[in-house]
């Protein structure tokens, strides 16, 4: 079977790398892919979705995996399914769980899913009244997609109100901010929990932790994620059970009831407060860089999991996970996340490190050379028997990577190491 992976980041690279081992796969296309995915398969590009769908039909593509949120929110999965193409990823209607924070919060309220107290509004006065009723700090979110940047934790009432005003006036996030969600601040630790879903049934992957801030010690601005590891020892099996019972199960049942059954990767952003999980957000796709540390944990059955989700047949799927820990360190370009960086040639020394791999993201291929083209460039992933060992392998890999201006955090997985 030939498959297509839609997207161009490290997440899509890691899915391709993991699926490459499956003997049933004859070829992998990346749409549009990056300068390194072309080594795992073939990069393809199209004028529009219709042209892509024609390609998928003519080529008899056996499975399309949609990586990023934007094409899901725009309804690519629906179009593919309407044309009889097996697709991993939720429908446009189900993707609203990520596409609109207001929708997600109302959904959580309706189905009794624990989440921070909130209001959603387009009215400045209503927003201010609610702000005045909360303790500091106060969380303000733009309703729509903002590439992970639409959340402000305001430290004063004045700041919260001015953030709300700028959002409602369309100054900070354009149309995405013309509705806001304001919520109470939850103080705890965060987990990223992924469920692969087929509309009814699901499997939960090992809980991961992301590192959203740019600098060590969780300082500096928010980013798309500077590193991740899984499984996290902070997630006991009792906690995972409670996340399944109180969040994932009611979400799948609720979505089915709403007439929008959810299939694909459900990413639950969880805050654990005094041992109890609260839902911060849903994403309707794998996280990046979480995906890069989850894919290598599959010993076998990964393709069947994707197929099972896409065909509504997850119940009969068998898969096995490794008893290892993966740690992923994101190596970003010099000016990330502030502005685009100058391109830089990537040199990777001959590997001395074992049990590690690289997932390539912001790279292009120029004249046969791999070039860092900006943003998050690559993720060095170490796999070990425990977090310490995986950290050691991941950073050994980082030491083999060289390009001008490279930056990375030195403390990935610190919460698991008790630092
Ligand atoms: P979101 O995009 O909704 O996950 O928000 C981005 C980040 O903001 C989360 O990963 C949290 O670190 C933080 N955050 C969001 N909502 C809250 C909240 N209610 N309380 C505390 N932190 C929050
Ligand atoms: N790592 C967080 C995200 O993918 O949104």
Short mmCIF file of C-alpha atoms and ligand atoms in Angstrom, two decimals:
data_model
loop_
_atom_site.label_atom_id
_atom_site.label_comp_id
_atom_site.label_asym_id
_atom_site.label_seq_id
_atom_site.Cartn_x
_atom_site.Cartn_y
_atom_site.Cartn_z
CA UNK A 1 0.00 0.00 0.00
CA UNK A 2 1.07 3.57 -0.64
CA UNK A 3 0.30 6.27 1.90
CA UNK A 4 0.35 10.07 2.03
CA UNK A 5 1.38 12.08 5.09
CA UNK A 6 0.08 15.64 4.92
CA UNK A 7 2.33 18.27 6.54
CA UNK A 8 5.92 19.42 6.55
CA UNK A 9 7.17 19.33 10.14
CA UNK A 10 9.07 17.10 12.51
CA UNK A 11 5.79 15.45 13.47
CA UNK A 12 5.19 14.27 9.92
CA UNK A 13 8.82 13.19 9.54
CA UNK A 14 8.57 11.09 12.72
CA UNK A 15 5.38 9.38 11.54
CA UNK A 16 7.05 8.61 8.20
CA UNK A 17 10.18 7.31 9.88
CA UNK A 18 8.18 4.99 12.14
CA UNK A 19 5.95 3.70 9.34
CA UNK A 20 8.87 3.09 7.01
CA UNK A 21 9.57 -0.11 8.95
CA UNK A 22 6.16 -1.55 8.03
CA UNK A 23 6.61 -4.11 5.29
CA UNK A 24 3.05 -3.56 4.00
CA UNK A 25 3.97 -0.01 2.98
CA UNK A 26 5.34 0.25 -0.53
CA UNK A 27 5.81 3.98 -0.59
CA UNK A 28 5.28 7.16 1.43
CA UNK A 29 4.38 10.54 -0.08
CA UNK A 30 4.71 13.75 1.91
CA UNK A 31 2.42 16.62 0.99
CA UNK A 32 4.31 18.94 0.88
CA UNK A 33 7.06 17.53 3.16
CA UNK A 34 10.42 19.16 3.86
CA UNK A 35 14.04 18.89 2.75
CA UNK A 36 14.51 15.64 4.68
CA UNK A 37 11.21 13.81 4.16
CA UNK A 38 12.30 13.42 0.53
CA UNK A 39 14.81 10.86 1.87
CA UNK A 40 12.04 8.81 3.52
CA UNK A 41 9.70 8.97 0.56
CA UNK A 42 8.64 11.40 -2.13
CA UNK A 43 7.55 14.98 -1.63
CA UNK A 44 4.51 16.04 -3.63
CA UNK A 45 2.73 19.34 -4.08
CA UNK A 46 -0.50 20.48 -5.68
CA UNK A 47 -2.26 23.61 -6.79
CA UNK A 48 -5.22 22.83 -4.52
CA UNK A 49 -6.98 20.07 -2.60
CA UNK A 50 -8.93 18.91 -5.64
CA UNK A 51 -5.73 18.21 -7.49
CA UNK A 52 -4.45 16.33 -4.44
CA UNK A 53 -7.63 14.24 -4.26
CA UNK A 54 -7.35 13.39 -7.97
CA UNK A 55 -3.82 12.22 -7.28
CA UNK A 56 -4.93 10.10 -4.31
CA UNK A 57 -7.66 8.45 -6.40
CA UNK A 58 -5.50 7.76 -9.46
CA UNK A 59 -2.61 6.53 -7.36
CA UNK A 60 -4.95 4.29 -5.28
CA UNK A 61 -3.54 5.70 -2.04
CA UNK A 62 -4.32 3.28 0.81
CA UNK A 63 -4.22 5.80 3.66
CA UNK A 64 -3.85 9.55 4.13
CA UNK A 65 -2.58 10.76 7.52
CA UNK A 66 -3.22 14.46 8.12
CA UNK A 67 -0.61 15.92 10.51
CA UNK A 68 -1.41 19.61 11.14
CA UNK A 69 -4.60 21.28 12.37
CA UNK A 70 -5.12 23.80 9.57
CA UNK A 71 -6.15 21.32 6.81
CA UNK A 72 -8.35 19.48 9.33
CA UNK A 73 -10.14 22.65 10.37
CA UNK A 74 -10.56 23.44 6.67
CA UNK A 75 -12.22 20.06 6.04
CA UNK A 76 -9.61 18.11 4.10
CA UNK A 77 -10.51 14.84 5.87
CA UNK A 78 -14.17 15.18 4.80
CA UNK A 79 -13.23 15.76 1.16
CA UNK A 80 -10.93 12.74 1.12
CA UNK A 81 -13.55 10.47 2.71
CA UNK A 82 -16.24 11.68 0.32
CA UNK A 83 -13.96 10.40 -2.42
CA UNK A 84 -13.54 7.03 -0.76
CA UNK A 85 -10.02 7.57 0.52
CA UNK A 86 -9.20 6.09 3.92
CA UNK A 87 -8.12 9.03 6.08
CA UNK A 88 -6.65 9.47 9.56
CA UNK A 89 -7.90 12.75 11.02
CA UNK A 90 -11.19 14.25 12.21
CA UNK A 91 -13.93 15.81 10.13
CA UNK A 92 -14.19 19.57 9.90
CA UNK A 93 -17.07 19.53 12.38
CA UNK A 94 -15.10 17.45 14.91
CA UNK A 95 -11.98 19.59 14.39
CA UNK A 96 -13.86 22.49 15.99
CA UNK A 97 -12.65 21.04 19.31
CA UNK A 98 -9.37 22.73 18.39
CA UNK A 99 -10.56 25.34 15.91
CA UNK A 100 -12.73 27.21 18.41
CA UNK A 101 -11.84 27.48 22.09
CA UNK A 102 -15.34 28.77 22.83
CA UNK A 103 -16.86 25.65 21.23
CA UNK A 104 -14.51 23.40 23.17
CA UNK A 105 -15.31 25.09 26.49
CA UNK A 106 -19.10 24.94 25.91
CA UNK A 107 -18.73 21.30 24.90
CA UNK A 108 -16.79 20.53 28.09
CA UNK A 109 -19.45 22.27 30.18
CA UNK A 110 -22.30 20.43 28.46
CA UNK A 111 -20.72 17.01 29.00
CA UNK A 112 -19.41 17.59 32.52
CA UNK A 113 -15.73 17.46 31.57
CA UNK A 114 -13.60 19.16 34.25
CA UNK A 115 -12.11 22.39 32.92
CA UNK A 116 -11.29 25.87 34.25
CA UNK A 117 -14.24 28.14 35.06
CA UNK A 118 -14.77 30.49 32.11
CA UNK A 119 -16.88 32.74 29.98
CA UNK A 120 -16.75 33.27 26.25
CA UNK A 121 -17.83 36.61 24.92
CA UNK A 122 -17.53 39.27 22.24
CA UNK A 123 -18.56 41.97 24.66
CA UNK A 124 -15.92 44.08 26.42
CA UNK A 125 -18.12 45.02 29.37
CA UNK A 126 -19.14 41.41 30.04
CA UNK A 127 -15.48 40.41 29.84
CA UNK A 128 -14.47 43.09 32.37
CA UNK A 129 -17.17 42.05 34.84
CA UNK A 130 -15.97 38.45 34.72
CA UNK A 131 -12.32 39.52 35.02
CA UNK A 132 -13.18 41.47 38.17
CA UNK A 133 -14.75 38.35 39.69
CA UNK A 134 -11.56 36.25 39.32
CA UNK A 135 -8.35 35.95 41.32
CA UNK A 136 -5.03 36.79 39.65
CA UNK A 137 -3.47 35.72 37.36
CA UNK A 138 -6.17 35.60 34.70
CA UNK A 139 -6.08 33.60 31.50
CA UNK A 140 -7.27 35.26 28.26
CA UNK A 141 -7.57 33.24 25.06
CA UNK A 142 -8.40 34.21 21.50
CA UNK A 143 -11.19 31.97 20.24
CA UNK A 144 -9.70 30.83 16.92
CA UNK A 145 -6.45 29.28 15.72
CA UNK A 146 -3.38 31.42 16.51
CA UNK A 147 -0.53 28.94 15.98
CA UNK A 148 -0.23 28.35 19.72
CA UNK A 149 0.18 32.04 20.52
CA UNK A 150 -3.35 33.09 21.39
CA UNK A 151 -3.13 32.60 25.17
CA UNK A 152 -2.12 35.35 27.58
CA UNK A 153 -1.66 34.83 31.32
CA UNK A 154 -2.34 38.33 32.65
CA UNK A 155 -0.75 39.30 35.94
CA UNK A 156 -3.03 42.27 36.65
CA UNK A 157 -6.67 43.21 36.05
CA UNK A 158 -5.55 46.12 33.84
CA UNK A 159 -3.42 43.81 31.69
CA UNK A 160 -6.26 41.30 31.32
CA UNK A 161 -8.65 44.04 30.20
CA UNK A 162 -6.21 45.58 27.76
CA UNK A 163 -5.44 42.16 26.23
CA UNK A 164 -9.18 41.56 25.85
CA UNK A 165 -9.67 44.97 24.24
CA UNK A 166 -6.86 44.40 21.71
CA UNK A 167 -8.24 40.95 20.86
CA UNK A 168 -11.85 42.10 20.45
CA UNK A 169 -10.75 45.00 18.26
CA UNK A 170 -8.91 42.53 16.04
CA UNK A 171 -5.57 44.18 16.83
CA UNK A 172 -3.68 41.16 18.15
CA UNK A 173 -5.06 38.12 16.33
CA UNK A 174 -7.33 39.43 13.59
CA UNK A 175 -10.60 37.55 13.28
CA UNK A 176 -9.36 34.72 15.56
CA UNK A 177 -9.51 37.12 18.53
CA UNK A 178 -12.89 38.71 17.90
CA UNK A 179 -14.36 36.32 20.41
CA UNK A 180 -12.45 35.68 23.64
CA UNK A 181 -12.45 33.03 26.34
CA UNK A 182 -11.54 34.24 29.80
CA UNK A 183 -10.79 31.67 32.46
CA UNK A 184 -9.50 31.08 35.94
CA UNK A 185 -5.83 30.19 36.28
CA UNK A 186 -5.16 26.57 37.20
CA UNK A 187 -2.00 25.95 39.18
CA UNK A 188 -0.49 22.51 38.71
CA UNK A 189 1.62 20.51 36.30
CA UNK A 190 0.81 19.91 32.63
CA UNK A 191 0.59 16.69 30.66
CA UNK A 192 -0.08 16.02 27.00
CA UNK A 193 -2.23 12.91 26.71
CA UNK A 194 -2.99 11.49 23.27
CA UNK A 195 -5.81 9.16 22.35
CA UNK A 196 -5.94 7.54 18.93
CA UNK A 197 -9.67 7.35 18.23
CA UNK A 198 -11.95 5.71 15.68
CA UNK A 199 -15.12 7.60 16.57
CA UNK A 200 -16.11 5.18 19.35
CA UNK A 201 -13.08 3.38 20.70
CA UNK A 202 -9.67 4.71 21.56
CA UNK A 203 -6.21 3.79 22.72
CA UNK A 204 -4.26 6.05 25.03
CA UNK A 205 -0.57 6.58 24.35
CA UNK A 206 2.02 7.12 27.08
CA UNK A 207 1.57 10.56 28.70
CA UNK A 208 4.05 13.15 27.46
CA UNK A 209 5.28 16.48 28.76
CA UNK A 210 6.00 19.37 26.43
CA UNK A 211 8.32 22.35 27.18
CA UNK A 212 6.55 25.36 25.72
CA UNK A 213 8.91 28.13 26.81
CA UNK A 214 12.01 29.04 24.84
CA UNK A 215 14.54 29.02 27.68
CA UNK A 216 15.73 26.74 30.48
CA UNK A 217 13.70 26.84 33.68
CA UNK A 218 10.53 27.59 31.67
CA UNK A 219 11.60 31.18 31.02
CA UNK A 220 11.20 33.31 27.92
CA UNK A 221 8.36 33.43 25.40
CA UNK A 222 6.02 30.61 24.48
CA UNK A 223 6.99 28.53 21.45
CA UNK A 224 5.45 25.63 19.58
CA UNK A 225 7.40 23.38 22.00
CA UNK A 226 11.13 23.09 22.69
CA UNK A 227 11.24 19.47 23.79
CA UNK A 228 9.16 16.60 25.08
CA UNK A 229 9.47 13.23 26.70
CA UNK A 230 7.24 10.20 27.29
CA UNK A 231 6.13 8.35 29.26
CA UNK A 232 6.16 10.81 32.12
CA UNK A 233 6.57 9.31 35.60
CA UNK A 234 4.29 12.11 36.81
CA UNK A 235 1.37 10.28 35.18
CA UNK A 236 0.47 7.39 37.47
CA UNK A 237 -1.82 4.71 36.12
CA UNK A 238 -4.56 5.98 38.45
CA UNK A 239 -4.21 9.44 36.92
CA UNK A 240 -4.38 8.04 33.38
CA UNK A 241 -7.51 6.08 34.34
CA UNK A 242 -9.08 9.24 35.66
CA UNK A 243 -8.19 11.13 32.43
CA UNK A 244 -9.84 8.34 30.43
CA UNK A 245 -12.97 8.30 32.59
CA UNK A 246 -13.47 12.01 33.14
CA UNK A 247 -12.19 13.44 29.84
CA UNK A 248 -11.68 11.04 26.92
CA UNK A 249 -14.73 8.80 27.32
CA UNK A 250 -17.24 11.65 27.78
CA UNK A 251 -15.64 13.51 24.86
CA UNK A 252 -16.03 10.62 22.43
CA UNK A 253 -19.56 9.90 23.66
CA UNK A 254 -20.44 13.61 23.49
CA UNK A 255 -19.05 14.05 20.00
CA UNK A 256 -21.01 11.04 18.83
CA UNK A 257 -24.15 12.44 20.39
CA UNK A 258 -23.54 15.78 18.67
CA UNK A 259 -23.45 13.92 15.37
CA UNK A 260 -19.71 14.56 14.93
CA UNK A 261 -17.91 11.37 16.03
CA UNK A 262 -14.24 12.06 16.58
CA UNK A 263 -11.66 9.99 14.74
CA UNK A 264 -7.95 10.72 14.59
CA UNK A 265 -5.55 11.90 17.28
CA UNK A 266 -7.21 13.60 20.22
CA UNK A 267 -4.60 15.64 22.08
CA UNK A 268 -5.75 16.46 25.59
CA UNK A 269 -3.79 19.30 27.18
CA UNK A 270 -4.22 18.53 30.86
CA UNK A 271 -3.44 20.49 34.00
CA UNK A 272 -3.18 18.28 37.07
CA UNK A 273 -4.22 20.22 40.16
CA UNK A 274 -3.90 18.40 43.48
CA UNK A 275 -4.00 15.05 41.72
CA UNK A 276 -7.11 15.87 39.64
CA UNK A 277 -6.96 16.32 35.85
CA UNK A 278 -8.53 19.40 34.24
CA UNK A 279 -8.82 19.87 30.50
CA UNK A 280 -6.93 22.97 29.29
CA UNK A 281 -7.39 22.44 25.59
CA UNK A 282 -7.99 19.91 22.89
CA UNK A 283 -5.98 19.63 19.76
CA UNK A 284 -7.22 17.39 17.00
CA UNK A 285 -3.83 16.08 15.88
CA UNK A 286 -0.58 14.86 17.35
CA UNK A 287 1.51 17.43 19.19
CA UNK A 288 4.83 18.57 17.88
CA UNK A 289 7.35 17.68 19.42
CA UNK A 290 5.31 15.11 21.39
CA UNK A 291 4.76 12.99 18.28
CA UNK A 292 8.51 12.71 17.78
CA UNK A 293 8.89 10.96 21.15
CA UNK A 294 5.75 8.82 20.87
CA UNK A 295 6.29 7.26 17.45
CA UNK A 296 9.56 5.52 18.41
CA UNK A 297 7.77 3.91 21.38
CA UNK A 298 5.74 1.67 19.05
CA UNK A 299 7.29 -1.78 18.87
CA UNK A 300 4.69 -2.93 16.37
CA UNK A 301 1.15 -2.31 15.19
CA UNK A 302 1.46 1.41 14.44
CA UNK A 303 0.13 1.14 10.89
CA UNK A 304 -2.78 -0.96 12.16
CA UNK A 305 -3.57 1.72 14.73
CA UNK A 306 -3.72 4.40 12.01
CA UNK A 307 -5.80 2.12 9.77
CA UNK A 308 -8.06 1.09 12.65
CA UNK A 309 -8.79 4.74 13.50
CA UNK A 310 -9.41 5.62 9.86
CA UNK A 311 -11.75 2.68 9.26
CA UNK A 312 -13.60 2.67 12.59
CA UNK A 313 -12.09 -0.65 13.48
CA UNK A 314 -9.74 0.07 16.35
CA UNK A 315 -11.22 -2.62 18.58
CA UNK A 316 -9.64 -5.44 16.62
CA UNK A 317 -6.19 -3.85 16.41
CA UNK A 318 -3.15 -5.29 18.19
CA UNK A 319 -0.12 -3.19 18.94
CA UNK A 320 2.79 -3.27 21.32
CA UNK A 321 4.73 -0.45 22.93
CA UNK A 322 8.32 -0.55 24.07
CA UNK A 323 9.12 -0.33 27.74
CA UNK A 324 11.45 2.59 27.07
CA UNK A 325 11.47 6.32 27.58
CA UNK A 326 12.01 8.77 24.73
CA UNK A 327 13.33 12.29 25.21
CA UNK A 328 13.27 14.80 22.36
CA UNK A 329 15.32 18.00 22.31
CA UNK A 330 14.24 20.60 19.76
CA UNK A 331 17.08 22.40 18.01
CA UNK A 332 15.79 25.73 16.69
CA UNK A 333 17.23 28.45 14.52
CA UNK A 334 18.82 31.57 15.99
CA UNK A 335 15.88 33.97 15.92
CA UNK A 336 13.11 31.52 16.74
CA UNK A 337 10.38 32.34 17.78
CA UNK A 338 10.81 36.08 17.12
CA UNK A 339 11.52 36.23 13.41
CA UNK A 340 12.83 34.25 10.48
CA UNK A 341 16.47 33.29 10.70
CA UNK A 342 19.11 33.35 8.02
CA UNK A 343 19.50 29.98 6.32
CA UNK A 344 22.37 27.86 7.63
CA UNK A 345 24.00 24.70 6.33
CA UNK A 346 23.53 21.71 8.65
CA UNK A 347 26.46 19.41 9.33
CA UNK A 348 25.87 16.22 11.27
CA UNK A 349 28.97 14.40 12.48
CA UNK A 350 29.29 10.69 12.13
CA UNK A 351 27.17 9.13 14.81
CA UNK A 352 28.86 7.97 18.01
CA UNK A 353 25.61 7.95 19.92
CA UNK A 354 23.40 4.93 20.07
CA UNK A 355 19.70 4.68 20.67
CA UNK A 356 18.97 8.01 19.12
CA UNK A 357 17.52 9.51 15.98
CA UNK A 358 16.74 12.86 14.40
CA UNK A 359 13.34 14.05 13.21
CA UNK A 360 13.78 16.86 10.71
CA UNK A 361 11.41 19.84 10.63
CA UNK A 362 12.46 23.30 9.36
CA UNK A 363 14.92 22.08 6.75
CA UNK A 364 15.27 22.43 3.02
CA UNK A 365 17.50 20.64 0.60
CA UNK A 366 19.66 22.93 -1.51
CA UNK A 367 22.08 21.55 -4.03
CA UNK A 368 22.00 18.21 -2.24
CA UNK A 369 22.84 19.82 1.11
CA UNK A 370 20.57 20.00 4.12
CA UNK A 371 19.89 23.58 5.16
CA UNK A 372 18.24 24.94 8.31
CA UNK A 373 15.49 27.10 6.90
CA UNK A 374 14.15 28.56 10.15
CA UNK A 375 11.82 27.88 13.04
CA UNK A 376 12.25 24.60 14.81
CA UNK A 377 14.84 22.88 12.66
CA UNK A 378 15.07 19.35 14.04
CA UNK A 379 14.43 17.20 17.08
CA UNK A 380 17.10 14.94 18.57
CA UNK A 381 15.41 11.96 20.19
CA UNK A 382 17.12 9.61 22.66
CA UNK A 383 15.60 6.31 23.71
CA UNK A 384 16.64 4.73 27.01
CA UNK A 385 15.56 2.38 29.78
CA UNK A 386 14.76 5.40 31.93
CA UNK A 387 14.54 9.18 31.66
CA UNK A 388 18.20 9.73 32.67
CA UNK A 389 19.47 7.41 29.98
CA UNK A 390 17.17 8.85 27.31
CA UNK A 391 18.27 12.39 28.21
CA UNK A 392 21.91 11.34 27.86
CA UNK A 393 21.33 9.83 24.41
CA UNK A 394 19.27 12.79 23.21
CA UNK A 395 21.94 15.34 24.16
CA UNK A 396 24.70 13.13 22.73
CA UNK A 397 22.81 13.42 19.45
CA UNK A 398 22.52 17.20 19.80
CA UNK A 399 26.34 17.31 20.12
CA UNK A 400 26.59 15.78 16.65
CA UNK A 401 24.49 18.53 15.06
CA UNK A 402 26.07 21.77 13.88
CA UNK A 403 24.62 24.84 12.21
CA UNK A 404 25.12 28.53 12.72
CA UNK A 405 22.91 30.03 15.40
CA UNK A 406 21.45 26.74 16.66
CA UNK A 407 19.72 27.03 20.02
CA UNK A 408 18.14 24.46 22.32
CA UNK A 409 17.12 23.95 25.91
CA UNK A 410 19.53 22.09 28.19
CA UNK A 411 16.90 20.95 30.70
CA UNK A 412 14.41 18.85 28.77
CA UNK A 413 12.62 16.35 31.06
CA UNK A 414 13.69 18.26 34.19
CA UNK A 415 10.34 17.62 35.86
CA UNK A 416 10.87 13.86 35.57
CA UNK A 417 14.41 14.17 36.92
CA UNK A 418 13.09 16.02 39.96
CA UNK A 419 15.24 19.11 39.26
P1 LIG B 1 -3.76 26.37 25.47
O1 LIG B 1 -3.37 26.76 24.07
O2 LIG B 1 -5.17 26.60 25.81
O3 LIG B 1 -3.25 25.02 25.89
O4 LIG B 1 -2.86 27.31 26.38
C1 LIG B 1 -1.48 27.39 26.23
C2 LIG B 1 -0.80 27.29 27.57
O5 LIG B 1 -1.31 28.30 28.44
C3 LIG B 1 -1.08 25.97 28.28
O6 LIG B 1 -0.22 24.99 27.87
C4 LIG B 1 -0.87 26.38 29.72
O7 LIG B 1 0.51 26.41 30.03
C5 LIG B 1 -1.39 27.79 29.76
N1 LIG B 1 -2.78 27.80 30.19
C6 LIG B 1 -3.89 27.76 29.42
N2 LIG B 1 -5.00 27.80 30.16
C7 LIG B 1 -4.62 27.85 31.44
C8 LIG B 1 -5.31 27.91 32.68
N3 LIG B 1 -6.64 27.96 32.77
N4 LIG B 1 -4.57 27.95 33.82
C9 LIG B 1 -3.22 27.93 33.76
N5 LIG B 1 -2.52 27.90 32.63
C10 LIG B 1 -3.20 27.86 31.48
N1 LIG B 2 3.50 20.81 21.37
C1 LIG B 2 2.25 21.44 21.40
C2 LIG B 2 1.53 21.46 20.13
O1 LIG B 2 1.82 20.72 19.21
O2 LIG B 2 0.59 22.23 20.02
#
